[in-house]
PDB file of C-alpha atoms and ligand atoms in Angstrom:
ATOM      1  CA  MET A   1     -35.057  11.425  29.257  1.00  0.00           C
ATOM      2  CA  VAL A   2     -31.908   9.352  28.894  1.00  0.00           C
ATOM      3  CA  ASP A   3     -29.440   9.090  31.778  1.00  0.00           C
ATOM      4  CA  ILE A   4     -25.807   9.210  30.676  1.00  0.00           C
ATOM      5  CA  GLY A   5     -24.292   8.907  34.119  1.00  0.00           C
ATOM      6  CA  SER A   6     -25.240   9.680  37.687  1.00  0.00           C
ATOM      7  CA  ASP A   7     -25.058  13.441  37.103  1.00  0.00           C
ATOM      8  CA  VAL A   8     -26.035  13.978  33.460  1.00  0.00           C
ATOM      9  CA  SER A   9     -29.200  13.193  31.536  1.00  0.00           C
ATOM     10  CA  ILE A  10     -30.221  14.232  28.057  1.00  0.00           C
ATOM     11  CA  GLY A  11     -33.774  15.470  27.804  1.00  0.00           C
ATOM     12  CA  ASP A  12     -34.122  16.736  31.376  1.00  0.00           C
ATOM     13  CA  GLY A  13     -34.691  20.338  30.278  1.00  0.00           C
ATOM     14  CA  LYS A  14     -31.052  21.403  30.339  1.00  0.00           C
ATOM     15  CA  VAL A  15     -29.134  21.887  27.094  1.00  0.00           C
ATOM     16  CA  VAL A  16     -26.242  19.450  26.677  1.00  0.00           C
ATOM     17  CA  ILE A  17     -23.303  20.570  24.570  1.00  0.00           C
ATOM     18  CA  MET A  18     -21.320  17.570  23.291  1.00  0.00           C
ATOM     19  CA  ALA A  19     -18.131  18.859  21.722  1.00  0.00           C
ATOM     20  CA  GLY A  20     -14.877  17.630  20.258  1.00  0.00           C
ATOM     21  CA  PRO A  21     -13.104  16.875  17.022  1.00  0.00           C
ATOM     22  CA  CYS A  22     -14.526  14.989  14.100  1.00  0.00           C
ATOM     23  CA  SER A  23     -11.829  12.319  14.558  1.00  0.00           C
ATOM     24  CA  VAL A  24      -9.465  11.326  17.293  1.00  0.00           C
ATOM     25  CA  GLU A  25      -6.115  12.041  15.629  1.00  0.00           C
ATOM     26  CA  GLY A  26      -3.720  11.481  18.506  1.00  0.00           C
ATOM     27  CA  TYR A  27      -3.383  11.673  22.257  1.00  0.00           C
ATOM     28  CA  ASP A  28      -2.355  15.345  22.533  1.00  0.00           C
ATOM     29  CA  GLN A  29      -5.153  16.517  20.282  1.00  0.00           C
ATOM     30  CA  ILE A  30      -7.843  14.704  22.237  1.00  0.00           C
ATOM     31  CA  ARG A  31      -6.316  15.547  25.611  1.00  0.00           C
ATOM     32  CA  ASN A  32      -6.203  19.269  24.764  1.00  0.00           C
ATOM     33  CA  THR A  33      -9.846  19.050  23.770  1.00  0.00           C
ATOM     34  CA  GLY A  34     -10.825  17.202  26.941  1.00  0.00           C
ATOM     35  CA  ALA A  35      -8.975  19.750  29.065  1.00  0.00           C
ATOM     36  CA  ALA A  36     -10.813  22.622  27.356  1.00  0.00           C
ATOM     37  CA  LEU A  37     -14.186  20.957  27.870  1.00  0.00           C
ATOM     38  CA  LYS A  38     -13.456  20.480  31.554  1.00  0.00           C
ATOM     39  CA  GLU A  39     -12.220  24.048  31.944  1.00  0.00           C
ATOM     40  CA  ASN A  40     -15.417  25.336  30.373  1.00  0.00           C
ATOM     41  CA  GLY A  41     -17.751  23.133  32.385  1.00  0.00           C
ATOM     42  CA  LEU A  42     -18.856  20.783  29.591  1.00  0.00           C
ATOM     43  CA  CYS A  43     -19.248  17.094  30.282  1.00  0.00           C
ATOM     44  CA  ILE A  44     -19.493  15.085  27.044  1.00  0.00           C
ATOM     45  CA  LEU A  45     -16.514  14.629  24.712  1.00  0.00           C
ATOM     46  CA  ARG A  46     -17.126  13.673  21.092  1.00  0.00           C
ATOM     47  CA  GLY A  47     -14.572  12.146  18.737  1.00  0.00           C
ATOM     48  CA  GLY A  48     -14.668   9.520  16.046  1.00  0.00           C
ATOM     49  CA  ALA A  49     -12.378   6.490  16.214  1.00  0.00           C
ATOM     50  CA  PHE A  50     -14.062   4.474  13.467  1.00  0.00           C
ATOM     51  CA  LYS A  51     -14.792   6.998  10.732  1.00  0.00           C
ATOM     52  CA  PRO A  52     -17.356   6.677   7.948  1.00  0.00           C
ATOM     53  CA  ARG A  53     -15.592   8.756   5.278  1.00  0.00           C
ATOM     54  CA  THR A  54     -17.160   9.590   1.947  1.00  0.00           C
ATOM     55  CA  SER A  55     -13.838   8.890   0.237  1.00  0.00           C
ATOM     56  CA  PRO A  56     -11.856   5.713   0.955  1.00  0.00           C
ATOM     57  CA  HIS A  57      -8.668   7.694   0.264  1.00  0.00           C
ATOM     58  CA  THR A  58      -8.953   9.913   3.346  1.00  0.00           C
ATOM     59  CA  PHE A  59      -8.159   9.310   7.038  1.00  0.00           C
ATOM     60  CA  GLN A  60     -10.314   6.443   8.333  1.00  0.00           C
ATOM     61  CA  GLY A  61      -9.741   6.892  12.074  1.00  0.00           C
ATOM     62  CA  LEU A  62      -7.472   5.307  14.685  1.00  0.00           C
ATOM     63  CA  GLY A  63      -9.898   2.504  15.544  1.00  0.00           C
ATOM     64  CA  LEU A  64      -9.426   0.792  18.891  1.00  0.00           C
ATOM     65  CA  ASP A  65      -6.395   2.966  19.737  1.00  0.00           C
ATOM     66  CA  GLY A  66      -8.605   6.018  19.286  1.00  0.00           C
ATOM     67  CA  LEU A  67     -11.252   4.569  21.580  1.00  0.00           C
ATOM     68  CA  LYS A  68      -8.653   3.957  24.266  1.00  0.00           C
ATOM     69  CA  MET A  69      -7.394   7.545  23.991  1.00  0.00           C
ATOM     70  CA  LEU A  70     -10.922   8.889  24.321  1.00  0.00           C
ATOM     71  CA  ARG A  71     -11.542   6.786  27.411  1.00  0.00           C
ATOM     72  CA  ALA A  72      -8.251   7.738  29.041  1.00  0.00           C
ATOM     73  CA  VAL A  73      -8.841  11.456  28.507  1.00  0.00           C
ATOM     74  CA  ALA A  74     -12.452  11.237  29.653  1.00  0.00           C
ATOM     75  CA  ASN A  75     -11.391   9.410  32.814  1.00  0.00           C
ATOM     76  CA  GLU A  76      -8.673  11.957  33.513  1.00  0.00           C
ATOM     77  CA  PHE A  77     -11.098  14.888  33.319  1.00  0.00           C
ATOM     78  CA  GLY A  78     -14.293  13.237  34.533  1.00  0.00           C
ATOM     79  CA  LEU A  79     -16.052  13.475  31.158  1.00  0.00           C
ATOM     80  CA  TYR A  80     -18.395  11.198  29.247  1.00  0.00           C
ATOM     81  CA  VAL A  81     -17.588   9.928  25.750  1.00  0.00           C
ATOM     82  CA  ILE A  82     -19.743   9.777  22.650  1.00  0.00           C
ATOM     83  CA  THR A  83     -18.268   7.986  19.647  1.00  0.00           C
ATOM     84  CA  GLU A  84     -19.523   6.188  16.575  1.00  0.00           C
ATOM     85  CA  ALA A  85     -19.879   2.460  16.018  1.00  0.00           C
ATOM     86  CA  LEU A  86     -19.478   1.818  12.340  1.00  0.00           C
ATOM     87  CA  SER A  87     -20.239  -1.866  12.191  1.00  0.00           C
ATOM     88  CA  VAL A  88     -21.725  -4.792  14.040  1.00  0.00           C
ATOM     89  CA  GLU A  89     -18.175  -6.093  14.610  1.00  0.00           C
ATOM     90  CA  ASN A  90     -16.990  -3.028  16.525  1.00  0.00           C
ATOM     91  CA  ILE A  91     -20.133  -2.036  18.423  1.00  0.00           C
ATOM     92  CA  ARG A  92     -19.138  -4.092  21.467  1.00  0.00           C
ATOM     93  CA  ASP A  93     -15.766  -2.325  21.735  1.00  0.00           C
ATOM     94  CA  VAL A  94     -17.389   1.047  21.211  1.00  0.00           C
ATOM     95  CA  SER A  95     -19.959   0.266  23.854  1.00  0.00           C
ATOM     96  CA  GLU A  96     -17.285  -0.837  26.295  1.00  0.00           C
ATOM     97  CA  TYR A  97     -15.133   2.285  25.914  1.00  0.00           C
ATOM     98  CA  SER A  98     -17.845   4.927  25.565  1.00  0.00           C
ATOM     99  CA  ASP A  99     -20.870   6.290  27.397  1.00  0.00           C
ATOM    100  CA  ILE A 100     -23.031   6.995  24.348  1.00  0.00           C
ATOM    101  CA  VAL A 101     -22.815   4.917  21.174  1.00  0.00           C
ATOM    102  CA  GLN A 102     -23.396   6.946  18.035  1.00  0.00           C
ATOM    103  CA  ILE A 103     -24.959   5.396  14.941  1.00  0.00           C
ATOM    104  CA  GLY A 104     -24.076   7.563  11.956  1.00  0.00           C
ATOM    105  CA  SER A 105     -26.256   9.020   9.257  1.00  0.00           C
ATOM    106  CA  ARG A 106     -25.027   6.544   6.654  1.00  0.00           C
ATOM    107  CA  ASN A 107     -26.031   3.632   8.872  1.00  0.00           C
ATOM    108  CA  MET A 108     -29.478   4.792   9.935  1.00  0.00           C
ATOM    109  CA  GLN A 109     -31.115   2.008   7.992  1.00  0.00           C
ATOM    110  CA  HIS A 110     -28.408  -0.601   8.464  1.00  0.00           C
ATOM    111  CA  TYR A 111     -30.696  -2.893  10.422  1.00  0.00           C
ATOM    112  CA  PRO A 112     -28.073  -5.331  11.765  1.00  0.00           C
ATOM    113  CA  ILE A 113     -26.284  -2.399  13.489  1.00  0.00           C
ATOM    114  CA  LEU A 114     -29.602  -1.124  14.838  1.00  0.00           C
ATOM    115  CA  TRP A 115     -30.373  -4.578  16.242  1.00  0.00           C
ATOM    116  CA  ALA A 116     -26.899  -4.806  17.748  1.00  0.00           C
ATOM    117  CA  ALA A 117     -27.387  -1.331  19.254  1.00  0.00           C
ATOM    118  CA  GLY A 118     -30.619  -2.625  20.749  1.00  0.00           C
ATOM    119  CA  GLU A 119     -28.628  -5.290  22.569  1.00  0.00           C
ATOM    120  CA  GLN A 120     -26.161  -2.881  24.208  1.00  0.00           C
ATOM    121  CA  ASP A 121     -26.748  -1.391  27.615  1.00  0.00           C
ATOM    122  CA  LYS A 122     -25.350   2.049  26.693  1.00  0.00           C
ATOM    123  CA  PRO A 123     -27.484   4.945  25.430  1.00  0.00           C
ATOM    124  CA  ILE A 124     -27.608   5.161  21.638  1.00  0.00           C
ATOM    125  CA  LEU A 125     -27.505   8.408  19.680  1.00  0.00           C
ATOM    126  CA  LEU A 126     -29.108   7.709  16.314  1.00  0.00           C
ATOM    127  CA  LYS A 127     -28.400  10.193  13.546  1.00  0.00           C
ATOM    128  CA  ARG A 128     -30.966  10.851  10.872  1.00  0.00           C
ATOM    129  CA  GLY A 129     -30.030   9.489   7.468  1.00  0.00           C
ATOM    130  CA  PHE A 130     -29.477  12.471   5.227  1.00  0.00           C
ATOM    131  CA  MET A 131     -31.877  11.024   2.643  1.00  0.00           C
ATOM    132  CA  ASN A 132     -34.483   9.822   5.112  1.00  0.00           C
ATOM    133  CA  THR A 133     -37.922  11.014   6.115  1.00  0.00           C
ATOM    134  CA  LEU A 134     -38.940  11.481   9.717  1.00  0.00           C
ATOM    135  CA  ASP A 135     -41.139   8.386   9.503  1.00  0.00           C
ATOM    136  CA  GLU A 136     -38.164   6.296   8.401  1.00  0.00           C
ATOM    137  CA  PHE A 137     -36.060   7.826  11.162  1.00  0.00           C
ATOM    138  CA  LEU A 138     -38.613   6.984  13.837  1.00  0.00           C
ATOM    139  CA  LEU A 139     -38.982   3.437  12.556  1.00  0.00           C
ATOM    140  CA  ALA A 140     -35.189   3.024  12.647  1.00  0.00           C
ATOM    141  CA  ALA A 141     -35.294   4.033  16.321  1.00  0.00           C
ATOM    142  CA  GLU A 142     -37.950   1.362  16.871  1.00  0.00           C
ATOM    143  CA  HIS A 143     -35.595  -1.243  15.414  1.00  0.00           C
ATOM    144  CA  ILE A 144     -33.267  -0.386  18.310  1.00  0.00           C
ATOM    145  CA  SER A 145     -35.948  -0.357  20.995  1.00  0.00           C
ATOM    146  CA  SER A 146     -37.483  -3.587  19.679  1.00  0.00           C
ATOM    147  CA  ARG A 147     -34.297  -5.357  20.815  1.00  0.00           C
ATOM    148  CA  GLY A 148     -34.576  -4.044  24.342  1.00  0.00           C
ATOM    149  CA  ASN A 149     -32.650  -0.768  24.445  1.00  0.00           C
ATOM    150  CA  SER A 150     -34.959   2.211  24.816  1.00  0.00           C
ATOM    151  CA  LYS A 151     -32.199   4.644  25.828  1.00  0.00           C
ATOM    152  CA  ILE A 152     -32.312   6.421  22.484  1.00  0.00           C
ATOM    153  CA  ILE A 153     -31.405   9.998  21.568  1.00  0.00           C
ATOM    154  CA  LEU A 154     -32.375  11.227  18.109  1.00  0.00           C
ATOM    155  CA  CYS A 155     -30.055  13.561  16.201  1.00  0.00           C
ATOM    156  CA  GLU A 156     -31.036  15.828  13.324  1.00  0.00           C
ATOM    157  CA  ARG A 157     -27.839  16.365  11.311  1.00  0.00           C
ATOM    158  CA  GLY A 158     -29.072  17.866   8.058  1.00  0.00           C
ATOM    159  CA  ILE A 159     -30.638  16.365   4.974  1.00  0.00           C
ATOM    160  CA  ARG A 160     -29.797  16.581   1.317  1.00  0.00           C
ATOM    161  CA  THR A 161     -31.713  19.256  -0.571  1.00  0.00           C
ATOM    162  CA  PHE A 162     -31.331  20.924  -3.981  1.00  0.00           C
ATOM    163  CA  ASP A 163     -29.220  23.669  -2.446  1.00  0.00           C
ATOM    164  CA  ASN A 164     -25.524  22.875  -2.222  1.00  0.00           C
ATOM    165  CA  THR A 165     -24.424  26.174  -0.664  1.00  0.00           C
ATOM    166  CA  THR A 166     -24.208  24.199   2.557  1.00  0.00           C
ATOM    167  CA  ARG A 167     -23.131  20.583   2.828  1.00  0.00           C
ATOM    168  CA  PHE A 168     -26.623  19.568   3.976  1.00  0.00           C
ATOM    169  CA  THR A 169     -29.702  21.502   5.110  1.00  0.00           C
ATOM    170  CA  LEU A 170     -30.453  21.456   8.825  1.00  0.00           C
ATOM    171  CA  ASP A 171     -34.126  20.566   9.142  1.00  0.00           C
ATOM    172  CA  ILE A 172     -35.130  22.736  12.080  1.00  0.00           C
ATOM    173  CA  SER A 173     -38.766  21.638  11.952  1.00  0.00           C
ATOM    174  CA  ALA A 174     -37.594  18.080  12.594  1.00  0.00           C
ATOM    175  CA  ILE A 175     -36.593  19.093  16.127  1.00  0.00           C
ATOM    176  CA  PRO A 176     -40.070  19.900  17.507  1.00  0.00           C
ATOM    177  CA  LEU A 177     -41.696  17.265  15.285  1.00  0.00           C
ATOM    178  CA  LEU A 178     -39.461  14.464  16.520  1.00  0.00           C
ATOM    179  CA  LYS A 179     -40.002  15.536  20.113  1.00  0.00           C
ATOM    180  CA  GLN A 180     -43.788  15.570  19.666  1.00  0.00           C
ATOM    181  CA  ARG A 181     -43.911  12.268  17.875  1.00  0.00           C
ATOM    182  CA  SER A 182     -41.413  10.182  19.803  1.00  0.00           C
ATOM    183  CA  GLY A 183     -41.116  11.621  23.281  1.00  0.00           C
ATOM    184  CA  LEU A 184     -37.385  10.868  22.943  1.00  0.00           C
ATOM    185  CA  PRO A 185     -34.643  13.452  23.525  1.00  0.00           C
ATOM    186  CA  VAL A 186     -33.659  15.230  20.316  1.00  0.00           C
ATOM    187  CA  VAL A 187     -30.316  16.880  19.634  1.00  0.00           C
ATOM    188  CA  ALA A 188     -28.950  18.675  16.591  1.00  0.00           C
ATOM    189  CA  ASP A 189     -25.593  18.477  14.830  1.00  0.00           C
ATOM    190  CA  PRO A 190     -24.992  21.879  13.214  1.00  0.00           C
ATOM    191  CA  SER A 191     -21.450  20.980  12.082  1.00  0.00           C
ATOM    192  CA  HIS A 192     -22.233  18.178   9.650  1.00  0.00           C
ATOM    193  CA  ALA A 193     -25.351  20.027   8.485  1.00  0.00           C
ATOM    194  CA  ALA A 194     -23.518  23.224   7.557  1.00  0.00           C
ATOM    195  CA  GLY A 195     -20.205  21.765   6.477  1.00  0.00           C
ATOM    196  CA  ARG A 196     -18.711  25.210   7.123  1.00  0.00           C
ATOM    197  CA  ALA A 197     -17.636  26.716  10.412  1.00  0.00           C
ATOM    198  CA  ASP A 198     -19.082  30.184   9.816  1.00  0.00           C
ATOM    199  CA  LEU A 199     -22.663  28.879  10.088  1.00  0.00           C
ATOM    200  CA  VAL A 200     -22.238  26.551  13.034  1.00  0.00           C
ATOM    201  CA  THR A 201     -22.988  29.087  15.784  1.00  0.00           C
ATOM    202  CA  SER A 202     -26.166  30.338  14.082  1.00  0.00           C
ATOM    203  CA  LEU A 203     -27.466  26.821  13.522  1.00  0.00           C
ATOM    204  CA  SER A 204     -26.648  25.870  17.111  1.00  0.00           C
ATOM    205  CA  LEU A 205     -28.555  28.874  18.454  1.00  0.00           C
ATOM    206  CA  ALA A 206     -31.503  28.072  16.189  1.00  0.00           C
ATOM    207  CA  SER A 207     -31.530  24.448  17.329  1.00  0.00           C
ATOM    208  CA  ILE A 208     -31.634  25.391  20.986  1.00  0.00           C
ATOM    209  CA  ALA A 209     -34.350  27.960  20.278  1.00  0.00           C
ATOM    210  CA  ALA A 210     -36.341  25.226  18.493  1.00  0.00           C
ATOM    211  CA  GLY A 211     -36.230  23.081  21.618  1.00  0.00           C
ATOM    212  CA  ALA A 212     -33.253  20.783  21.042  1.00  0.00           C
ATOM    213  CA  ASP A 213     -32.141  18.919  24.154  1.00  0.00           C
ATOM    214  CA  GLY A 214     -28.564  19.403  23.115  1.00  0.00           C
ATOM    215  CA  ILE A 215     -26.083  19.890  20.326  1.00  0.00           C
ATOM    216  CA  LEU A 216     -23.262  17.759  18.982  1.00  0.00           C
ATOM    217  CA  VAL A 217     -20.640  20.121  17.641  1.00  0.00           C
ATOM    218  CA  GLU A 218     -17.154  19.803  16.187  1.00  0.00           C
ATOM    219  CA  PHE A 219     -14.307  21.693  17.856  1.00  0.00           C
ATOM    220  CA  HIS A 220     -10.649  21.173  16.989  1.00  0.00           C
ATOM    221  CA  PRO A 221      -7.495  22.620  18.550  1.00  0.00           C
ATOM    222  CA  ASN A 222      -6.284  23.540  15.069  1.00  0.00           C
ATOM    223  CA  PRO A 223      -8.985  23.182  12.381  1.00  0.00           C
ATOM    224  CA  GLN A 224      -6.603  24.046   9.514  1.00  0.00           C
ATOM    225  CA  ASN A 225      -4.639  20.889  10.227  1.00  0.00           C
ATOM    226  CA  ALA A 226      -7.565  18.590  11.034  1.00  0.00           C
ATOM    227  CA  LEU A 227      -7.465  15.177   9.376  1.00  0.00           C
ATOM    228  CA  SER A 228     -11.230  15.293   8.830  1.00  0.00           C
ATOM    229  CA  ASP A 229     -13.909  17.988   8.652  1.00  0.00           C
ATOM    230  CA  GLY A 230     -11.569  20.908   9.374  1.00  0.00           C
ATOM    231  CA  ASN A 231     -13.775  23.249   7.312  1.00  0.00           C
ATOM    232  CA  GLN A 232     -16.695  22.840   9.643  1.00  0.00           C
ATOM    233  CA  SER A 233     -14.791  22.640  12.929  1.00  0.00           C
ATOM    234  CA  LEU A 234     -14.675  25.598  15.284  1.00  0.00           C
ATOM    235  CA  PRO A 235     -11.320  26.431  16.899  1.00  0.00           C
ATOM    236  CA  LEU A 236     -11.096  25.177  20.457  1.00  0.00           C
ATOM    237  CA  ASP A 237     -10.091  28.599  21.759  1.00  0.00           C
ATOM    238  CA  THR A 238     -13.526  29.942  20.735  1.00  0.00           C
ATOM    239  CA  LEU A 239     -15.301  27.472  23.032  1.00  0.00           C
ATOM    240  CA  PRO A 240     -15.884  29.956  25.913  1.00  0.00           C
ATOM    241  CA  LYS A 241     -17.560  32.478  23.601  1.00  0.00           C
ATOM    242  CA  PHE A 242     -19.608  29.744  21.931  1.00  0.00           C
ATOM    243  CA  ILE A 243     -20.880  28.461  25.267  1.00  0.00           C
ATOM    244  CA  SER A 244     -21.832  31.929  26.441  1.00  0.00           C
ATOM    245  CA  GLN A 245     -23.816  32.489  23.231  1.00  0.00           C
ATOM    246  CA  MET A 246     -25.634  29.174  23.724  1.00  0.00           C
ATOM    247  CA  ARG A 247     -26.268  30.049  27.338  1.00  0.00           C
ATOM    248  CA  SER A 248     -28.004  33.311  26.445  1.00  0.00           C
ATOM    249  CA  VAL A 249     -30.546  31.567  24.212  1.00  0.00           C
ATOM    250  CA  ALA A 250     -31.032  28.798  26.766  1.00  0.00           C
ATOM    251  CA  PHE A 251     -31.545  31.352  29.565  1.00  0.00           C
ATOM    252  CA  ALA A 252     -34.028  33.302  27.462  1.00  0.00           C
ATOM    253  CA  LEU A 253     -36.094  30.132  27.310  1.00  0.00           C
ATOM    254  CA  GLY A 254     -35.727  29.416  31.021  1.00  0.00           C
ATOM    255  CA  ARG A 255     -33.202  26.646  30.449  1.00  0.00           C
ATOM    256  CA  ASN A 256     -29.661  26.009  31.578  1.00  0.00           C
ATOM    257  CA  ILE A 257     -26.577  24.313  30.120  1.00  0.00           C
ATOM    258  CA  HIS A 258     -25.212  20.968  31.343  1.00  0.00           C
TER     259      HIS A 258
HETATM  260  C1  LIG B   1     -19.939  12.266  12.939  1.00  0.00           C
HETATM  261  O1  LIG B   1     -20.680  12.830  13.751  1.00  0.00           O
HETATM  262  O2  LIG B   1     -18.768  11.978  13.207  1.00  0.00           O
HETATM  263  C2  LIG B   1     -20.448  11.907  11.599  1.00  0.00           C
HETATM  264  C3  LIG B   1     -19.724  11.165  10.761  1.00  0.00           C
HETATM  265  O3  LIG B   1     -21.650  12.416  11.306  1.00  0.00           O
HETATM  266  P1  LIG B   1     -22.773  11.915  10.278  1.00  0.00           P
HETATM  267  O4  LIG B   1     -22.977  10.448  10.517  1.00  0.00           O
HETATM  268  O5  LIG B   1     -23.959  12.747  10.671  1.00  0.00           O
HETATM  269  O6  LIG B   1     -22.280  12.232   8.904  1.00  0.00           O
HETATM  270 MN1  LIG B   2     -17.120  15.049  11.139  1.00  0.00          MN
END
């Protein structure tokens, strides 16, 4: 179990829904998202400030300004922040402004970032590299813990397979396997796995049914105009319905939602 704050832990039996846009695009966008999370009883706001984009010609994030917006909105609504650290140089800033530091799929085996993550005092959410085995994933987590930080949450976010109907393939079996083998909390990211919004609810339900301690899911006030990952983002006004669907699977398994 990893404590995020005095009132929220990941891996305590409850399902944590971490939601928000792919990228912080501006103050209004992130504030609207934070307000919706609060209204719907969620407690962890996601949003990227430093963005690892496949193409260098697309939006790369607002950087430090984005971090400050996330923090301001989270403070206003009493939320926690999860955001990605993209490099050793910015991990200190990310750690200072956030409550959970995310290490992205593309950096899962970037050992200097893992070592730097091991020196932070914030919980680390480590995403599985989309070309990596579970053994490699677990060893990457040990690179973090070997430097003194054992507050680690593992995230299955889809792996590359021969099938390109979806952006990646969510490896559902990884969820129980990682839990068995590591004892760490395990969450799933259905958004980056699917790459398309119409599958995100199904994959989220399946992840919870498979025992995930939470989900990290992209919601945007206006997905059509999103500066990144609009295709896979759910519209913010569908959040209440989404939560109630997640709640029914959680309840069926004797669990609750954070
Ligand atoms: C993200 O969650 O913002 C992200 C970039 O995901 P991934 O590292 O899994 O591609
Ligand atoms: Mn994204």
